[in-house]
Coordinates of C-alpha atoms in Angstrom, one line a residue:
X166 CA -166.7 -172.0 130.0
X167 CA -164.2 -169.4 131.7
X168 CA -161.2 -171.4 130.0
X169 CA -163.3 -171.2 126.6
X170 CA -163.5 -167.0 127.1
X171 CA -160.0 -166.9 128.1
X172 CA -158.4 -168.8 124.9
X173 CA -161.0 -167.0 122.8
X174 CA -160.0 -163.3 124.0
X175 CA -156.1 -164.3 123.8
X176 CA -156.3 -166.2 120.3
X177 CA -158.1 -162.4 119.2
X178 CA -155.7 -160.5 120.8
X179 CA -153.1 -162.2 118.9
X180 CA -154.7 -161.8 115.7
X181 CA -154.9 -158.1 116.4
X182 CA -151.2 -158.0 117.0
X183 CA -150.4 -159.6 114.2
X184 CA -153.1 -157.9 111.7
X185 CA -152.9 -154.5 113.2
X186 CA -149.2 -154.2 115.0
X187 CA -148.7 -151.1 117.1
X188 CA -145.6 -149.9 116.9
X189 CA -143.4 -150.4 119.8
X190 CA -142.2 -147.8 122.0
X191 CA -139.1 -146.7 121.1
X192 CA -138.8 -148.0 117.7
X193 CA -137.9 -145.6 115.2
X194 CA -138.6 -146.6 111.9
X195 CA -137.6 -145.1 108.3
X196 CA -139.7 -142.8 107.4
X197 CA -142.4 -143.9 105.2
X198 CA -141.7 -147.6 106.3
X199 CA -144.6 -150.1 106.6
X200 CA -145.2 -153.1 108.9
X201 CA -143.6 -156.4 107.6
X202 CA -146.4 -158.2 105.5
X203 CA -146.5 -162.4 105.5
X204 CA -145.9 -162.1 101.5
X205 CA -142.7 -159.4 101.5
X206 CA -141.3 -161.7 103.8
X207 CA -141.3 -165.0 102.3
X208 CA -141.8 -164.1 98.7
X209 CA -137.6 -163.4 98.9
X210 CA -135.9 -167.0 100.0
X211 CA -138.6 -168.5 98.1
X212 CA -137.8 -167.1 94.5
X213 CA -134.3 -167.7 95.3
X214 CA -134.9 -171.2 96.4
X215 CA -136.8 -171.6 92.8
X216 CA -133.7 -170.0 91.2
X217 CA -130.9 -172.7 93.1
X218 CA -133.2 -175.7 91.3
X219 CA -131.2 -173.9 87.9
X220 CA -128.0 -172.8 89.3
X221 CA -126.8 -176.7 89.1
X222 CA -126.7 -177.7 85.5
X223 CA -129.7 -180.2 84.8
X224 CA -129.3 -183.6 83.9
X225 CA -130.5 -185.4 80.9
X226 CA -132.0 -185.3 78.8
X227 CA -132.6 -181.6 80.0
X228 CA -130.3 -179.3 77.5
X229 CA -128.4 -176.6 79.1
X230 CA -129.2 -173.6 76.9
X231 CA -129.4 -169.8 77.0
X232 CA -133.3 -169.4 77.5
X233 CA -132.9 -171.7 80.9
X234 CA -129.7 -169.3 82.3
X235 CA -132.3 -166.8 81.3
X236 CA -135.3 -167.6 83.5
X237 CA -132.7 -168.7 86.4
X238 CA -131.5 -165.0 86.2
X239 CA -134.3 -163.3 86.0
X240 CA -135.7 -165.5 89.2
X241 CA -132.7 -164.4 91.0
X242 CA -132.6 -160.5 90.0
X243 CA -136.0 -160.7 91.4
X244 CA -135.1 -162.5 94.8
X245 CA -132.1 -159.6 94.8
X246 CA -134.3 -156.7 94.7
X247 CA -137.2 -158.2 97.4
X248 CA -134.0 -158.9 99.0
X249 CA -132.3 -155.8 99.1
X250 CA -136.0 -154.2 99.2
X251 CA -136.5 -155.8 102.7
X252 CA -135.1 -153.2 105.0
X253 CA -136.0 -149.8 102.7
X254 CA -139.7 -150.4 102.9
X255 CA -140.6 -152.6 105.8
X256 CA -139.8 -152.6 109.5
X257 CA -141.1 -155.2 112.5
X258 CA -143.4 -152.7 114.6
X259 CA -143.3 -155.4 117.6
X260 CA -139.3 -155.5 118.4
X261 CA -136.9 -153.2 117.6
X262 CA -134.4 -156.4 117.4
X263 CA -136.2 -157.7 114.8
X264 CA -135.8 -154.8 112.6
X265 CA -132.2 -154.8 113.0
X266 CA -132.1 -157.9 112.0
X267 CA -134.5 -157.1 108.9
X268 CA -131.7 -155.3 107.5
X269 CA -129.0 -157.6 108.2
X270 CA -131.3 -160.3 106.1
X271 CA -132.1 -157.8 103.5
X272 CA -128.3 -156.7 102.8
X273 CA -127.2 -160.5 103.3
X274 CA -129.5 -162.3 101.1
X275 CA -129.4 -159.9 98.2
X276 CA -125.2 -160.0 98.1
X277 CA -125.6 -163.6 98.4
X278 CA -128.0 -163.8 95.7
X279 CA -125.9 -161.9 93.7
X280 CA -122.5 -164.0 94.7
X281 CA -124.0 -167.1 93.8
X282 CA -125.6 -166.2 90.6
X283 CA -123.8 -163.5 89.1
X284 CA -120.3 -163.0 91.0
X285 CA -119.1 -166.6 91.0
X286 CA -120.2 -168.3 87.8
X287 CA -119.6 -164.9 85.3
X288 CA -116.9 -163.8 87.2
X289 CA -114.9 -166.8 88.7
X290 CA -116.6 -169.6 86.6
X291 CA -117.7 -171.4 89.6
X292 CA -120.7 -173.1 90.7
X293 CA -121.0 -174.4 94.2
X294 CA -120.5 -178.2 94.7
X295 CA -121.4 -180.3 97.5
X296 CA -118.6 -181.7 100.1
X297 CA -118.9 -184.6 101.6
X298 CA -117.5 -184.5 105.4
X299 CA -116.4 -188.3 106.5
X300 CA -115.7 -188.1 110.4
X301 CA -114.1 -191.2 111.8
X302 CA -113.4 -191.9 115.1
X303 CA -109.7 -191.3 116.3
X304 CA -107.6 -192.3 119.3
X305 CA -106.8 -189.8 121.8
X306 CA -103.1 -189.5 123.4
X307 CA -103.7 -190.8 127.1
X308 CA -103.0 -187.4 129.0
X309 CA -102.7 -187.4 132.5
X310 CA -105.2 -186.2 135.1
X311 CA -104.7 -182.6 135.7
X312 CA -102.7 -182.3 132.4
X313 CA -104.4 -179.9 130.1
X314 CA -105.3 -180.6 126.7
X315 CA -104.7 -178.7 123.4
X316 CA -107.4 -178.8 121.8
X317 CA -106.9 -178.6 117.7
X318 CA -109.6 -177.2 117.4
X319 CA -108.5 -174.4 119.9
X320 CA -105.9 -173.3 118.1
X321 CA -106.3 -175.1 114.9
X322 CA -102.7 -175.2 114.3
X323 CA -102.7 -171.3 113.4
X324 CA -99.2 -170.2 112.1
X325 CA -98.8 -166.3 113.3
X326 CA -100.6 -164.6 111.3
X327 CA -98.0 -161.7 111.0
X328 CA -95.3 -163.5 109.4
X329 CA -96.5 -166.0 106.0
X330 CA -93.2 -167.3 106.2
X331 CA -93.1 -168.3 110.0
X332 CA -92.5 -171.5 111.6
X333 CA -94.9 -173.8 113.8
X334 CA -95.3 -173.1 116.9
X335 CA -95.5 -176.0 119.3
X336 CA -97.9 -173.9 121.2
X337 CA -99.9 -171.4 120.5
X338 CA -99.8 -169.9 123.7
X339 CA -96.8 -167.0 124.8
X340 CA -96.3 -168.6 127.8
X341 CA -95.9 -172.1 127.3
X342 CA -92.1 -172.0 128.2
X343 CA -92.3 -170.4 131.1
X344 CA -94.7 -172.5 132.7
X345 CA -92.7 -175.3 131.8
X346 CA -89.7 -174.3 134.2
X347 CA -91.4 -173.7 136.5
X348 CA -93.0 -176.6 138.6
X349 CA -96.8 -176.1 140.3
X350 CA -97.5 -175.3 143.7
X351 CA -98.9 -179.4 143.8
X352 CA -95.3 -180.2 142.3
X353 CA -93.5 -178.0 144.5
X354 CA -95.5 -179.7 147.6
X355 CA -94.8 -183.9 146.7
X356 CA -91.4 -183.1 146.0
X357 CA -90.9 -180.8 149.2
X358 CA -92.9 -183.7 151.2
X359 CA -90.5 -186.7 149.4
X360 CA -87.4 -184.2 150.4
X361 CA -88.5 -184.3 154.0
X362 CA -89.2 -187.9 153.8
X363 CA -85.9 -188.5 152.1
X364 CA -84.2 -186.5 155.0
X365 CA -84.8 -188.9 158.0
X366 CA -82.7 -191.3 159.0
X367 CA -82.9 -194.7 157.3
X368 CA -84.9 -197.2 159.5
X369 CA -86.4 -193.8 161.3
X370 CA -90.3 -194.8 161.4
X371 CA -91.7 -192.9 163.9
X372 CA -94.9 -193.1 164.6
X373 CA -95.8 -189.6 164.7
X374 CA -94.0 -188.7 161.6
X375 CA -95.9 -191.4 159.9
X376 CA -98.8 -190.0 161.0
X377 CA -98.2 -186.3 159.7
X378 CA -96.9 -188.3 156.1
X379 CA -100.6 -189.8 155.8
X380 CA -102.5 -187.3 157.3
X381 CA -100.7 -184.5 154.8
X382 CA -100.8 -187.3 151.6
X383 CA -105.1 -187.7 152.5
X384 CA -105.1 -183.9 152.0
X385 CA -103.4 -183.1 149.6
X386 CA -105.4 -186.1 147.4
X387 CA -108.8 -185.1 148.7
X388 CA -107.7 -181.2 147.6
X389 CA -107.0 -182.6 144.3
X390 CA -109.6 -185.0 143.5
X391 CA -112.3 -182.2 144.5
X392 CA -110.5 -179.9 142.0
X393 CA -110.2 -182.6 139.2
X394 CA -114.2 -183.1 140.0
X395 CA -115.1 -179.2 139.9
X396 CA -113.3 -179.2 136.6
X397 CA -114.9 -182.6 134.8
X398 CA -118.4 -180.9 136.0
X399 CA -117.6 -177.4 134.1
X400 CA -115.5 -179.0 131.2
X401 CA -119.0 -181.6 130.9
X402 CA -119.2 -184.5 128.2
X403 CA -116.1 -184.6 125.9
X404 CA -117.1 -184.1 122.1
X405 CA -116.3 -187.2 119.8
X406 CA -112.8 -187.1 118.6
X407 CA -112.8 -187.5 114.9
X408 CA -110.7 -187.2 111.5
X409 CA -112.5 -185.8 109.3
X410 CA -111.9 -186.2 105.4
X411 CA -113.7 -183.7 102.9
X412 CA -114.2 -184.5 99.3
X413 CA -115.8 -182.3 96.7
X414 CA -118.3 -184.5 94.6
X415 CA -117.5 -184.8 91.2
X416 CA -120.5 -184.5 89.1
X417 CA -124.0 -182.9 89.8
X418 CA -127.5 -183.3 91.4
X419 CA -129.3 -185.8 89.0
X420 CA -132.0 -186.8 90.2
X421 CA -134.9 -183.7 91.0
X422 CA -135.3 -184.9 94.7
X423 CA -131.7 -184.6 94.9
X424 CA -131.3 -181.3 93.0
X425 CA -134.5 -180.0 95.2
X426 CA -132.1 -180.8 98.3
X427 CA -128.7 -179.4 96.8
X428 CA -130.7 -176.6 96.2
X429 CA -132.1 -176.1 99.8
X430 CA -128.9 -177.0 101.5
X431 CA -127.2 -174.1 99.6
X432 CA -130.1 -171.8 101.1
X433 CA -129.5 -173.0 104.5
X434 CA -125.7 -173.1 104.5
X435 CA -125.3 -169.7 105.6
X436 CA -121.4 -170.0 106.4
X437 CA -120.9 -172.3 102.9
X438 CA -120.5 -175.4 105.0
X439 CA -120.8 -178.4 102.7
X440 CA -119.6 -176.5 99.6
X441 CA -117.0 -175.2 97.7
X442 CA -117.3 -171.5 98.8
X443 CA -117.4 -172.4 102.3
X444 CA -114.8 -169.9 104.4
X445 CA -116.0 -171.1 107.9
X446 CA -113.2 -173.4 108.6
X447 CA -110.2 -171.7 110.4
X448 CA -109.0 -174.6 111.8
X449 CA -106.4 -175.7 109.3
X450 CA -106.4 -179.4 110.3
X451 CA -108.1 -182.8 109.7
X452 CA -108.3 -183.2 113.6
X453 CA -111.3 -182.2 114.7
X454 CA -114.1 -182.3 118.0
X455 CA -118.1 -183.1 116.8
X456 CA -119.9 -181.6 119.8
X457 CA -122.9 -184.3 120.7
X458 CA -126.0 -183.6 121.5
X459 CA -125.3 -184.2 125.7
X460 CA -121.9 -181.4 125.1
X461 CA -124.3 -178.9 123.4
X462 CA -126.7 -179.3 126.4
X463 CA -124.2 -179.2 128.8
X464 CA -122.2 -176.0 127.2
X465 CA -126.1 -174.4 127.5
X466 CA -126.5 -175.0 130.8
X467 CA -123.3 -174.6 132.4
X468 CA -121.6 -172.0 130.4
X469 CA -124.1 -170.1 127.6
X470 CA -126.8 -169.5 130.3
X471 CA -124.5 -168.2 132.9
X472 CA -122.9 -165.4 130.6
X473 CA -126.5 -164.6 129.3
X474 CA -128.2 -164.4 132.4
X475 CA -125.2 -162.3 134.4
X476 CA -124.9 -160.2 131.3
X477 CA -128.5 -159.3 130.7
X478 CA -128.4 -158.4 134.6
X479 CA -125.6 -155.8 133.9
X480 CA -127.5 -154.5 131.1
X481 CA -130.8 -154.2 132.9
X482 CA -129.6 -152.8 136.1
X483 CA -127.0 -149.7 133.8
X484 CA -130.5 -148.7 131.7
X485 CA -132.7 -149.0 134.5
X486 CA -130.7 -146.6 137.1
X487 CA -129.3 -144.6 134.3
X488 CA -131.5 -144.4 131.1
X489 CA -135.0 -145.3 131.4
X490 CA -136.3 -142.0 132.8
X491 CA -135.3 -140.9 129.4
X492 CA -136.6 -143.3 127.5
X493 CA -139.7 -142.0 126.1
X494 CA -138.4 -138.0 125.3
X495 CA -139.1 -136.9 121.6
X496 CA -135.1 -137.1 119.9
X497 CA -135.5 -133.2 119.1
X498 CA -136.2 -132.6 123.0
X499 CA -133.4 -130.7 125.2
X500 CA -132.5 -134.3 126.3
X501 CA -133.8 -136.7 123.8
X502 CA -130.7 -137.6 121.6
X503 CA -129.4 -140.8 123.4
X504 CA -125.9 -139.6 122.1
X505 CA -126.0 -137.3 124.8
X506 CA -127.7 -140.2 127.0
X507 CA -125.3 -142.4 126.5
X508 CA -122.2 -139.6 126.6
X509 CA -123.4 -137.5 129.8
X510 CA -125.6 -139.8 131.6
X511 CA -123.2 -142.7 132.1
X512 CA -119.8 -142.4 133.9
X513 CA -117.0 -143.6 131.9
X514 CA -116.5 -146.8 134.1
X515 CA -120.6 -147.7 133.5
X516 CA -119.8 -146.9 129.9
X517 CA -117.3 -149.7 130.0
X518 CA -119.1 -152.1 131.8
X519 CA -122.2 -151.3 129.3
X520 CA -120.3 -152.3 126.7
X521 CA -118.6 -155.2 127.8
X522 CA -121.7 -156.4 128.8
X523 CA -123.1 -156.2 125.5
X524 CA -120.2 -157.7 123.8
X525 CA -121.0 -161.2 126.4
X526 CA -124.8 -161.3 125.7
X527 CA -123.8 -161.2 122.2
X528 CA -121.3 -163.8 122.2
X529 CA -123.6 -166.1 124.3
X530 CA -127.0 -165.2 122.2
X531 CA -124.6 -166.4 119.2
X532 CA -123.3 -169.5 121.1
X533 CA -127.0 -170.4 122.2
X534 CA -128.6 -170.1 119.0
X535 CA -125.8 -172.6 117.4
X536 CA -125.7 -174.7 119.9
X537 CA -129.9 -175.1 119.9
X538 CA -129.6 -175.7 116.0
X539 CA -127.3 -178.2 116.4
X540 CA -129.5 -180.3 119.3
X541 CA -132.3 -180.1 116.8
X542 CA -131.0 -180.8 113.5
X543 CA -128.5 -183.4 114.6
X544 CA -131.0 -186.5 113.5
X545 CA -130.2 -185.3 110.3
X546 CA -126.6 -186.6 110.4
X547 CA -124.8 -187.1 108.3
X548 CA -125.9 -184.2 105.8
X549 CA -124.7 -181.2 106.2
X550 CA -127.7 -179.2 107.3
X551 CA -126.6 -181.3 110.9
X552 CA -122.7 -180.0 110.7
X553 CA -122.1 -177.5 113.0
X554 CA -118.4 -177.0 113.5
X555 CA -117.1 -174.9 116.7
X556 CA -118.7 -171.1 116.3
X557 CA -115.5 -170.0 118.3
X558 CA -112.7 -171.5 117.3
X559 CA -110.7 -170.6 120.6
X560 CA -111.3 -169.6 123.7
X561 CA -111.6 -166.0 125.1
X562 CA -108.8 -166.0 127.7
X563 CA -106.1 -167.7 124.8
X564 CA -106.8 -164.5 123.0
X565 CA -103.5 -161.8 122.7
X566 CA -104.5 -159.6 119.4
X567 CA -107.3 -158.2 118.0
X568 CA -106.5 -159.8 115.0
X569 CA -107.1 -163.2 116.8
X570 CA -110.1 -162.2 118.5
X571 CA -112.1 -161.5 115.4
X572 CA -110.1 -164.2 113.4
X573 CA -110.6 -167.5 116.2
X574 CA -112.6 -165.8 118.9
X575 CA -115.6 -164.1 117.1
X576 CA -118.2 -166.0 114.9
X577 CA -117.5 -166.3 111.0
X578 CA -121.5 -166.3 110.1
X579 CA -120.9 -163.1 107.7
X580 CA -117.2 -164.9 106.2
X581 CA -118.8 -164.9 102.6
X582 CA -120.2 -161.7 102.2
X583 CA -117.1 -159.9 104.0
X584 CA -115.0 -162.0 101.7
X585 CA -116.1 -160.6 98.4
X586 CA -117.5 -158.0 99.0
X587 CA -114.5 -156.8 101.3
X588 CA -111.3 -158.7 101.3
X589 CA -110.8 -159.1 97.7
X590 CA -111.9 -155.3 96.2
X591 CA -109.0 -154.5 99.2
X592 CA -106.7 -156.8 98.3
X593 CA -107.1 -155.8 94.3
X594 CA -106.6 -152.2 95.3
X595 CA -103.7 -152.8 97.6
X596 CA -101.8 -154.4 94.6
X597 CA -103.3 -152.0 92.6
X598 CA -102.0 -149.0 94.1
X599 CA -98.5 -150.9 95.2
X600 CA -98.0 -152.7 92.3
X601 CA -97.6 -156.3 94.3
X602 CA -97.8 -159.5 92.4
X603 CA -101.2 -161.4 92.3
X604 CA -98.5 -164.1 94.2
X605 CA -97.4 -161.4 97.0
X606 CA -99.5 -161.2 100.1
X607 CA -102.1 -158.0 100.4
X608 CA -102.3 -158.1 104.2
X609 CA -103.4 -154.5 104.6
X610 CA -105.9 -154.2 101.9
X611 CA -107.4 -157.6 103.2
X612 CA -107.7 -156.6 106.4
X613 CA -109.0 -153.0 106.3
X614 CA -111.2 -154.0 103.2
X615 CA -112.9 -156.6 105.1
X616 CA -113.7 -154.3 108.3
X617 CA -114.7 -151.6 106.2
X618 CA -117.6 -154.0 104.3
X619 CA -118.8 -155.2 108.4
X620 CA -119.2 -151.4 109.1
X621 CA -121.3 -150.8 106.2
X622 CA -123.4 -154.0 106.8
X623 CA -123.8 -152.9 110.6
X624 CA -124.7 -149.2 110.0
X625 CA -126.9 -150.3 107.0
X626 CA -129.1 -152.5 110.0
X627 CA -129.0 -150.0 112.5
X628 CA -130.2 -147.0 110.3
X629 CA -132.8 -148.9 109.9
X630 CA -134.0 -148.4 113.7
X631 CA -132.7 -144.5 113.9
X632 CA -135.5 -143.3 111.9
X633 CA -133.1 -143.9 108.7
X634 CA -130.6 -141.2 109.6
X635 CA -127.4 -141.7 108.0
X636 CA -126.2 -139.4 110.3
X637 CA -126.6 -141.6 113.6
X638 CA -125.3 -144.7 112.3
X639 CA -121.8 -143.8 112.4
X640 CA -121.1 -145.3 115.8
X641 CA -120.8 -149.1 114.2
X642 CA -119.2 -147.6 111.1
X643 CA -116.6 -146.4 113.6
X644 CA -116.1 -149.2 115.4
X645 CA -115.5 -151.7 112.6
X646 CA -112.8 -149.1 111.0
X647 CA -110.8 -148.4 114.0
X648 CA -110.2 -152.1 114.8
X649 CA -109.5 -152.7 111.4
X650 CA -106.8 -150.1 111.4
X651 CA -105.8 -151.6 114.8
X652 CA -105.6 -154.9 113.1
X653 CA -103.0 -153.3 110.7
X654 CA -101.2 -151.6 113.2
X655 CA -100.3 -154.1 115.7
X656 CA -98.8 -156.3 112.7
X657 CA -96.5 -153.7 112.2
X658 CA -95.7 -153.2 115.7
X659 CA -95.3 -157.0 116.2
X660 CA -93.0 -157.2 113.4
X661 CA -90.8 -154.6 114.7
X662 CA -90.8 -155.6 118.0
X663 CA -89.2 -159.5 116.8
X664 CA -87.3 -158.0 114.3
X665 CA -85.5 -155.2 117.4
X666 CA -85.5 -158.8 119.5
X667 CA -83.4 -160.7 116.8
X668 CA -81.0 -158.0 115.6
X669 CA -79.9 -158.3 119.9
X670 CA -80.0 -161.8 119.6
X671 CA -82.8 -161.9 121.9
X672 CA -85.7 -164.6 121.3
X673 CA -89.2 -163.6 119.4
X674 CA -91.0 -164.4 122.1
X675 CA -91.1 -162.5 125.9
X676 CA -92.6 -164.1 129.0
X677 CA -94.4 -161.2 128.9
X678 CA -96.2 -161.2 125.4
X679 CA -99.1 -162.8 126.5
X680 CA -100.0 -160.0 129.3
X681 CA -99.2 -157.3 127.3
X682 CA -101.8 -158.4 124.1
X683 CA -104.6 -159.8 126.4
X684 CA -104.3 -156.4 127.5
X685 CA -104.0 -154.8 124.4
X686 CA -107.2 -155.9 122.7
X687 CA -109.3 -155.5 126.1
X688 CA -108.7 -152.0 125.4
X689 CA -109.1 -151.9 121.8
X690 CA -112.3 -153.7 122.0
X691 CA -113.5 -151.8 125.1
X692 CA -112.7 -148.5 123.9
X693 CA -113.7 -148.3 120.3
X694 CA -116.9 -150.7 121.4
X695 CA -118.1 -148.0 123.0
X696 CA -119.2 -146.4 119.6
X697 CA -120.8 -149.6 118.9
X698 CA -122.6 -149.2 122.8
X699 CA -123.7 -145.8 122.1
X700 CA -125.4 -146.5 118.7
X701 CA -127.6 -149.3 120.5
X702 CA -128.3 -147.3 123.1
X703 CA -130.0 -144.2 121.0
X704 CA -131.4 -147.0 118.4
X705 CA -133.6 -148.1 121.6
X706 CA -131.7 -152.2 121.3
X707 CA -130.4 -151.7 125.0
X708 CA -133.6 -151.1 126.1
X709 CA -135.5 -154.5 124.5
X710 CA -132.7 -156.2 125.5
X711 CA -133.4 -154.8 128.9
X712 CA -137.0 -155.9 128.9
X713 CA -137.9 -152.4 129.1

């Protein structure tokens, strides 16, 4: 009977929370906002799901004809506008995350509403076709144990991104040559222990020095098989090794079960993989890893949870001995504004730390999420709702610009939107005011056009938890720009730099490189990040992700 009151008191108490939401503490809404309704947020994907079944031209004997393209439009101006209407009228009262992300939905689904109905066929004359991915196992090069591998999908065969001219590299990393000269402290210890060996007399076989031999061999292998175990443990099952062949099919969806799939595969596909305007795929080869289902569990345990769990600590501890006494103070209170929270209440070194801290729950929230959609849509294999290429295409330590961090080392979910709505208006105005060929590259306009369309997406989300003030949302908006203009200036340094190198007949490349742009975009990302830290802290996001 108890268990009967229980379930009944908890089943109505969810029913009130859903029905009538209190808003959560420290959630600040736009003005005049209302709480998220069922309808307003399913009414959106599904008119634009009815709209895909008429993007694809029909088969027969259906006739392709104006009044057709003129339902199919009006379906998707109408998913556009619930769309774009999303994050200007409603708000999540339970999570202040959840908002956020209302307007990141709301901005992206209405652009890519409008891409895929208005932009690309009017504009481009393109309509989306499927591509079919055929993976087929490969053979491996036997590497030795202890050797690294080079993972193509790593570096995916990147040229420098500097120079569109410039040559392979046989590796990607600055200080490959170096480390070739010189031999490791296990190489340096056989061939000192052969040497001494070497040394004695012939027919010399002393017991004792025999003795020392084995005694220093059984050490040395037990040293490195623990090592080489430690490091298969981390590393966890290998993904499949595969060459992977994509071809574009050549005719339509024929069949309505199959157009009612095309359809909901174009919804789902939110980076384009598994059509034509897919620009996910950095890696620039056919060599490729599949993760399985056992490396995706593995990378969650070992690795995503770790990062999550140590960076969530970070977090917690910074707002709980700095911040949360000031969590609940009106904004127009002598301490209130959490820019002056975030600016006077945390040391510069906490400030860091806050923001670096953020950046790794991030990155592993990302990397979890993939990873979990992976494990439970790989039975669909082999369609493409179940292909879920690398989210980072290399790792964090191979990274020495801040042009490869947020080309290979950041996630490429917004690629799309960023590309049209970004990269080519800055690339067209670049040649526009330079008067370069349509043939020439627009590096500058590409790059700052792009950044400049992230910070209007981010502020656009985050206004929507600062109570709708423009004002306060300049933080992301800052943060976006300055590394785009970073972007642009460390190509130009870069090319000085190996241009002062070759005129002294020195090499392009310095032992030192690597140090000197690890370092580099630490800084960048740490210092101009803390705009992006000090946004989330007055928008209240440190504090749910600090339980608080």
């Amino acid at each position: 009977m108890d268990m009967i009151v229980y379930s009944t008191n908890l089943l109505s108490q969810l029913h009130a929370l859903i029905v009538h939401p209190q808003t959560r503490p420290g959630l600040h809404p736009v003005p005049g906002s209302r709480p998220l309704t069922f309808e307003a947020a399913v009414l959106p994907p599904l008119i634009y799901y009815v709209a895909l079944l008429f993007l694809a031209p029909l088969p027969p004997p259906a006739i392709r004809s104006i009044y057709v393209d003129a339902i199919r439009n009006v379906l998707a101006l109408t998913a556009g506008i619930l769309f774009f209407r999303l994050p200007l009228v409603y708000h999540v009262p339970q999570s202040i995350g959840l908002t956020y992300q209302l307007g990141l939905v709301g901005l992206y689904g209405g652009c890519r509403v409008l891409d895929a109905f208005f932009i690309s066929p009017y504009c481009f004359k393109h309509i989306p076709r499927r591509v079919k991915y055929v993976h087929k196992l490969r053979l491996e090069t036997p590497v030795p144990d202890g050797r690294g591998k080079n993972k193509e999908w790593s570096n995916g065969g990147v040229k420098e991104p500097y120079f569109h001219k410039a040559k392979d590299r046989a590796n990607a990393n600055p200080n490959a040559d170096n480390k070739a000269e010189k031999p490791t402290q296990a190489e340096t210890a056989v061939r000192s222990g052969a040497a001494d060996t070497n040394k004695g007399r012939p027919g010399d076989t002393h017991g004792s020095t025999k003795v020392t031999d084995r005694t220093a061999e059984h050490i040395r292998d037990s040293t490195v098989e623990s090592y080489f175990a430690l490091q298969r443990t981390l590393s966890g099952p290998d993904p499949q090794p595969v060459l992977e062949t994509a071809t574009t099919e050549a005719g339509w969806p024929q069949s309505f079960q199959d157009h009612a799939c095309w359809a909901l595969e174009l919804e789902l596909s939110m980076r384009g993989v598994g059509f034509t305007w897919t620009t996910a795929d950095v890696r620039h080869t056919r060599k490729t890893w599949l993760p399985t289902v056992s490396n995706r569990v593995h990378s969650i345990l070992v690795h995503v949870l770790p990062v999550l769990l140590v960076s969530w600590f970070v977090i917690r501890n910074i707002y709980v001995r700095y911040l949360v006494q000031f969590a609940d103070l009106p904004w127009d209170s002598e301490h209130g504004q959490s820019r002056e929270l975030f600016d006077d209440r945390l040391p510069l070194p906490i400030q860091l730390t806050l923001t670096g801290g953020l950046g790794a729950f991030l990155m592993a929230a990302f990397s979890l999420g993939h990873s979990l959609f992976a494990i439970v849509l790989s039975p669909l294999a082999p369609s493409p709702l179940a292909f879920f290429p690398p989210l980072y295409s290399t790792r964090v330590w191979d990274i020495t610009s801040v042009r490869k961090f947020w080309s290979y080392g950041w996630h490429r979910l917004f690629a799309r939107l960023f590309l049209v709505y970004g990269v080519w208006p800055g690339e067209w105005a670049e040649r526009k005011f330079t008067g370069k060929r349509d043939d020439e590259p627009a590096d500058v306009g590409k790059v700052l056009g792009g950044f400049l369309s992230s910070a209007f997406v981010h502020s656009f989300s985050v206004r929507g938890v600062l109570g709708g003030d423009w004002g306060s949302t300049t933080g992301e908006a800052k943060f976006f720009a300055l590394n785009g203009i970073a972007v642009v200036l460390e190509g130009a340094v870069a090319r000085a730099v190996k241009s002062w190198r070759k005129k002294r007949g020195y090499g392009e490349n310095a032992w030192y490189d690597g140090y000197v742009g690890r370092l580099w975009w630490l800084t960048v990302l740490l210092g101009t990040g803390r705009n992006f830290a000090r946004g989330w802290v007055k928008s209240g996001l440190v504090r749910e992700i600090a339980f608080m």
